[in-house]
Structure formats: structure tokens, C-alpha cells
Tab-separated table of C-alpha atoms in Angstrom:
chain	number	residue	atom	x	y	z
A	27	MET	CA	-48.511	-127.478	120.130
A	28	ALA	CA	-46.326	-124.538	121.122
A	29	GLU	CA	-47.664	-122.813	118.003
A	30	LEU	CA	-51.257	-123.117	119.248
A	31	LEU	CA	-50.317	-121.991	122.750
A	32	GLY	CA	-48.491	-119.005	121.291
A	33	ARG	CA	-51.564	-118.112	119.249
A	34	ALA	CA	-53.757	-118.379	122.349
A	35	LEU	CA	-51.374	-116.072	124.207
A	36	ASP	CA	-51.407	-113.592	121.314
A	37	LEU	CA	-55.205	-113.616	121.295
A	38	SER	CA	-55.318	-113.138	125.056
A	39	ARG	CA	-52.893	-110.218	125.132
A	40	GLY	CA	-54.843	-107.292	126.547
A	41	ALA	CA	-57.989	-109.410	126.652
A	42	SER	CA	-60.169	-110.359	129.590
A	43	THR	CA	-59.837	-113.658	131.425
A	44	ASP	CA	-62.948	-114.943	129.650
A	45	ASP	CA	-61.350	-114.232	126.275
A	46	PHE	CA	-58.219	-116.086	127.368
A	47	LEU	CA	-60.272	-119.098	128.463
A	48	LEU	CA	-62.123	-119.123	125.148
A	49	ALA	CA	-58.818	-119.006	123.268
A	50	ALA	CA	-57.407	-121.814	125.406
A	51	ILE	CA	-60.520	-123.937	124.808
A	52	ALA	CA	-60.309	-123.308	121.051
A	53	ALA	CA	-56.631	-124.310	121.038
A	54	HIS	CA	-57.441	-127.452	123.033
A	55	GLN	CA	-60.190	-128.396	120.584
A	56	GLU	CA	-57.780	-127.954	117.653
A	57	LEU	CA	-55.237	-130.170	119.428
A	58	SER	CA	-57.905	-132.828	120.038
A	59	LYS	CA	-58.959	-132.665	116.387
A	60	ALA	CA	-55.366	-132.975	115.184
A	61	GLY	CA	-54.718	-135.857	117.570
A	62	GLY	CA	-57.833	-137.676	116.388
A	63	GLN	CA	-56.766	-137.470	112.754
A	64	ARG	CA	-53.433	-139.185	113.340
């Protein structure tokens, strides 16, 4: 999970708020997908 959050932060560095939100949503979707597979 920290890995995904770190990736979202990397993507958002120097990006607009919208880009950060999109990265956060993408990370959340990946977490949901991973949780559903377990």
C-alpha cells in the first residue's frame, strides 16, 4: 500500500491538483483490485 501511495506522490510531484486526484484514484482502484483478488 505504501508503494502505491509513494507512486501516486511521485506522479503528483510538480503536477496540478487534478493530476494528483487522478493518481490517487488510480492507486485506490489498484488497491481495490488487489483486495478483491485475495
